[in-house]
Amino acid sequence: FMNESTQAVEKLKKQQDNINSSEVKALTLIQDVKTRWWSTYSMLARIFHLKRPLTNMFRNEEYSRQNSSKKTALEALELSQDDYKEIKEIIELLHDPLKVAQLMLEGDKYVNLSLVPLFVHIVRTCMTKFKVSLEVKSSESDHSLGMLKLVQEMIKDFETMWGSGKEGTVFTENSTRGPRRRQVGMNKIVLQSFFLDPRMKRNKGVFHRKDERMIWTAIEDDVL
């Protein structure tokens, strides 16, 4: 709704202009797109970055109602302080692995294709550990339950694109197709490059033993 409504976009821009100097360009919210890697994280990071102008926009919307007893369609989208708290925790959880992944994968002075499996493993591990800790806390707190549902949805989106990572599936999932017929998981060449890259020798535990054997067998078959 926010990005589709020109009035909402203009209202958010106006609040940013009131806060920032004229040299700072106003930002729009980022849409969560399932076919783009980690757009959920980008969306949440942008929302938190714009917390102040968003809060001001909703306050102004409330004061400007034509019917003082009825919320506008825009007001219905307002986030609570608990919502922002949840967003902040998820951003902090994923910031470091995603930032490192982005910097390493953007490098143009070294081979970086072989780094993809490592970063997929790191992000998956971070999210899984966070989910487990929230499952323990969710019975005691509505806040943790809300966080758990959000993280579960993020993991679902992640696995739709990168595969489940379950033993025996890593090398075979790339033969299946996800939304818009996109290949699920990692291409065979990406997986093989990880094992042939000397830099990856110390990164044990990225793959299950069964998947390691399947990938090495594929490498040997291609060589022979």
XYZ file of C-alpha atoms in Angstrom:
224
model
C 0.000 0.000 0.000
C 2.706 2.472 1.003
C 4.617 2.403 -2.275
C 1.488 2.035 -4.391
C -0.121 5.129 -2.916
C 1.418 8.333 -4.274
C -0.145 10.254 -1.378
C 1.478 7.955 1.212
C 4.848 8.207 -0.530
C 4.580 11.994 -0.584
C 3.586 12.132 3.103
C 6.596 10.026 4.080
C 8.858 12.173 1.924
C 7.522 15.343 3.563
C 8.305 14.030 7.050
C 11.841 13.130 5.978
C 12.313 16.591 4.500
C 11.193 18.095 7.825
C 13.874 16.123 9.654
C 16.773 16.030 7.204
C 18.733 18.717 5.406
C 17.921 19.502 1.794
C 21.011 17.559 0.664
C 19.673 14.269 2.051
C 17.540 12.401 -0.455
C 14.216 11.092 0.840
C 13.858 7.310 0.844
C 10.939 5.039 0.085
C 10.093 1.752 1.762
C 11.495 -1.418 0.214
C 9.080 -4.054 -0.992
C 9.592 -7.642 0.139
C 10.099 -9.682 -3.067
C 10.381 -13.464 -2.721
C 12.571 -13.814 -5.826
C 15.185 -11.386 -4.511
C 17.735 -12.698 -2.062
C 17.055 -11.417 1.405
C 14.680 -8.647 0.463
C 12.871 -9.247 3.786
C 15.981 -8.123 5.665
C 16.349 -5.064 3.399
C 12.688 -4.200 3.948
C 12.988 -4.415 7.746
C 16.242 -2.448 7.813
C 14.652 0.372 5.793
C 11.570 0.456 8.036
C 13.718 0.773 11.146
C 15.882 3.430 9.493
C 12.736 5.462 8.762
C 11.187 4.931 12.190
C 11.136 8.611 13.129
C 9.582 9.991 9.896
C 7.134 7.065 9.833
C 6.057 7.806 13.416
C 5.635 11.494 12.595
C 3.657 10.643 9.479
C 1.190 8.484 11.404
C 0.796 11.133 14.126
C 0.055 13.764 11.499
C -2.378 11.405 9.820
C -4.250 10.998 13.108
C -4.471 14.766 13.667
C -5.713 15.342 10.108
C -8.592 12.849 10.126
C -11.848 13.981 8.583
C -13.640 11.682 11.008
C -11.882 11.926 14.367
C -13.276 8.593 15.565
C -12.272 6.559 12.514
C -8.716 5.607 11.552
C -7.618 6.177 7.981
C -6.357 3.357 5.751
C -2.835 4.646 6.229
C -3.127 4.657 10.031
C -4.025 0.962 9.948
C -0.422 0.270 8.851
C 1.167 1.947 11.875
C 3.715 -0.144 13.754
C 3.785 -0.364 17.533
C 6.884 0.041 19.693
C 6.885 -3.747 20.157
C 6.895 -4.124 16.366
C 9.952 -1.896 16.108
C 11.618 -3.818 18.927
C 11.111 -7.088 17.045
C 12.431 -5.578 13.823
C 15.518 -4.245 15.618
C 16.325 -7.666 17.094
C 16.101 -9.390 13.704
C 18.249 -6.732 12.042
C 20.911 -7.077 14.743
C 20.850 -10.872 14.387
C 21.437 -10.837 10.638
C 23.417 -7.639 10.114
C 26.931 -9.034 10.532
C 26.643 -12.201 8.375
C 24.765 -10.365 5.636
C 27.128 -7.393 5.661
C 30.174 -9.670 5.378
C 28.489 -11.714 2.651
C 27.660 -8.610 0.635
C 31.196 -7.201 0.898
C 32.848 -10.514 -0.007
C 30.510 -11.348 -2.887
C 30.881 -7.861 -4.383
C 34.669 -8.228 -4.624
C 36.107 -8.028 -8.122
C 39.759 -8.831 -7.391
C 39.279 -12.463 -6.351
C 37.122 -15.476 -7.124
C 33.929 -15.270 -5.056
C 31.574 -17.894 -6.516
C 32.934 -20.501 -4.113
C 32.016 -18.285 -1.135
C 28.272 -18.617 -1.733
C 27.800 -21.995 0.068
C 29.677 -20.678 3.112
C 27.498 -17.607 3.503
C 24.286 -19.566 2.871
C 25.371 -21.883 5.688
C 26.203 -18.974 8.039
C 22.884 -17.182 7.490
C 20.895 -20.411 7.833
C 22.711 -21.283 11.074
C 22.088 -17.814 12.566
C 18.379 -17.942 11.800
C 17.958 -21.503 13.043
C 19.648 -20.755 16.377
C 17.516 -17.655 16.811
C 14.345 -19.635 16.032
C 15.229 -22.283 18.612
C 15.820 -19.655 21.325
C 12.489 -17.985 20.478
C 10.645 -21.304 20.657
C 11.791 -21.616 24.263
C 10.733 -18.043 25.111
C 7.455 -17.950 23.144
C 5.458 -19.715 25.845
C 6.311 -16.919 28.255
C 5.995 -13.820 26.090
C 3.671 -12.556 23.339
C 6.602 -10.502 22.098
C 8.710 -13.641 21.589
C 5.768 -15.393 19.898
C 5.448 -12.558 17.394
C 9.177 -12.660 16.754
C 9.034 -16.421 16.280
C 6.316 -16.173 13.619
C 8.296 -13.538 11.740
C 11.544 -15.544 11.856
C 9.702 -18.678 10.747
C 8.400 -16.797 7.725
C 11.891 -15.507 6.910
C 13.307 -19.037 7.137
C 10.534 -20.277 4.861
C 11.395 -17.632 2.248
C 15.099 -18.405 2.619
C 14.580 -22.130 2.083
C 12.325 -21.500 -0.916
C 15.287 -19.854 -2.585
C 18.339 -21.656 -1.124
C 16.940 -25.052 -0.172
C 16.412 -26.685 3.203
C 20.030 -27.686 3.806
C 18.892 -31.077 5.086
C 21.288 -33.987 4.751
C 21.289 -35.524 1.288
C 19.373 -32.653 -0.342
C 22.011 -29.971 -0.952
C 23.350 -31.512 -4.170
C 19.974 -32.641 -5.516
C 17.659 -29.716 -4.752
C 19.040 -27.693 -7.652
C 17.156 -30.019 -10.002
C 13.823 -28.703 -8.683
C 12.109 -25.433 -9.482
C 10.587 -22.933 -7.105
C 8.402 -19.848 -7.697
C 8.633 -18.492 -11.249
C 10.536 -21.674 -12.148
C 13.635 -20.414 -10.379
C 16.207 -23.065 -9.545
C 16.084 -24.048 -5.870
C 19.318 -24.308 -3.917
C 22.797 -23.904 -5.378
C 24.002 -24.841 -8.824
C 26.306 -27.862 -9.098
C 29.174 -25.651 -10.266
C 28.822 -23.430 -7.180
C 28.978 -26.454 -4.875
C 31.975 -27.939 -6.676
C 33.844 -24.634 -6.632
C 33.578 -24.555 -2.827
C 35.415 -27.877 -2.508
C 38.069 -26.926 -5.051
C 38.843 -23.548 -3.441
C 41.923 -23.828 -1.128
C 40.498 -21.025 1.044
C 37.607 -23.273 2.059
C 39.691 -26.095 3.537
C 39.230 -24.834 7.094
C 35.483 -24.390 6.770
C 34.372 -27.832 7.853
C 30.775 -28.505 8.825
C 29.248 -26.463 5.992
C 27.917 -29.682 4.419
C 26.737 -32.997 5.817
C 28.993 -35.992 5.090
C 26.475 -37.463 2.658
C 26.366 -34.248 0.647
C 30.167 -33.998 0.697
C 30.459 -37.481 -0.825
C 27.898 -36.639 -3.518
C 29.716 -33.445 -4.494
C 33.153 -35.110 -4.567
C 31.740 -37.935 -6.679
C 30.390 -35.376 -9.149
C 33.798 -33.661 -9.275
C 35.550 -36.963 -9.969
C 33.025 -37.882 -12.667
C 33.515 -34.509 -14.396
C 37.324 -34.822 -14.239
C 37.347 -38.369 -15.547
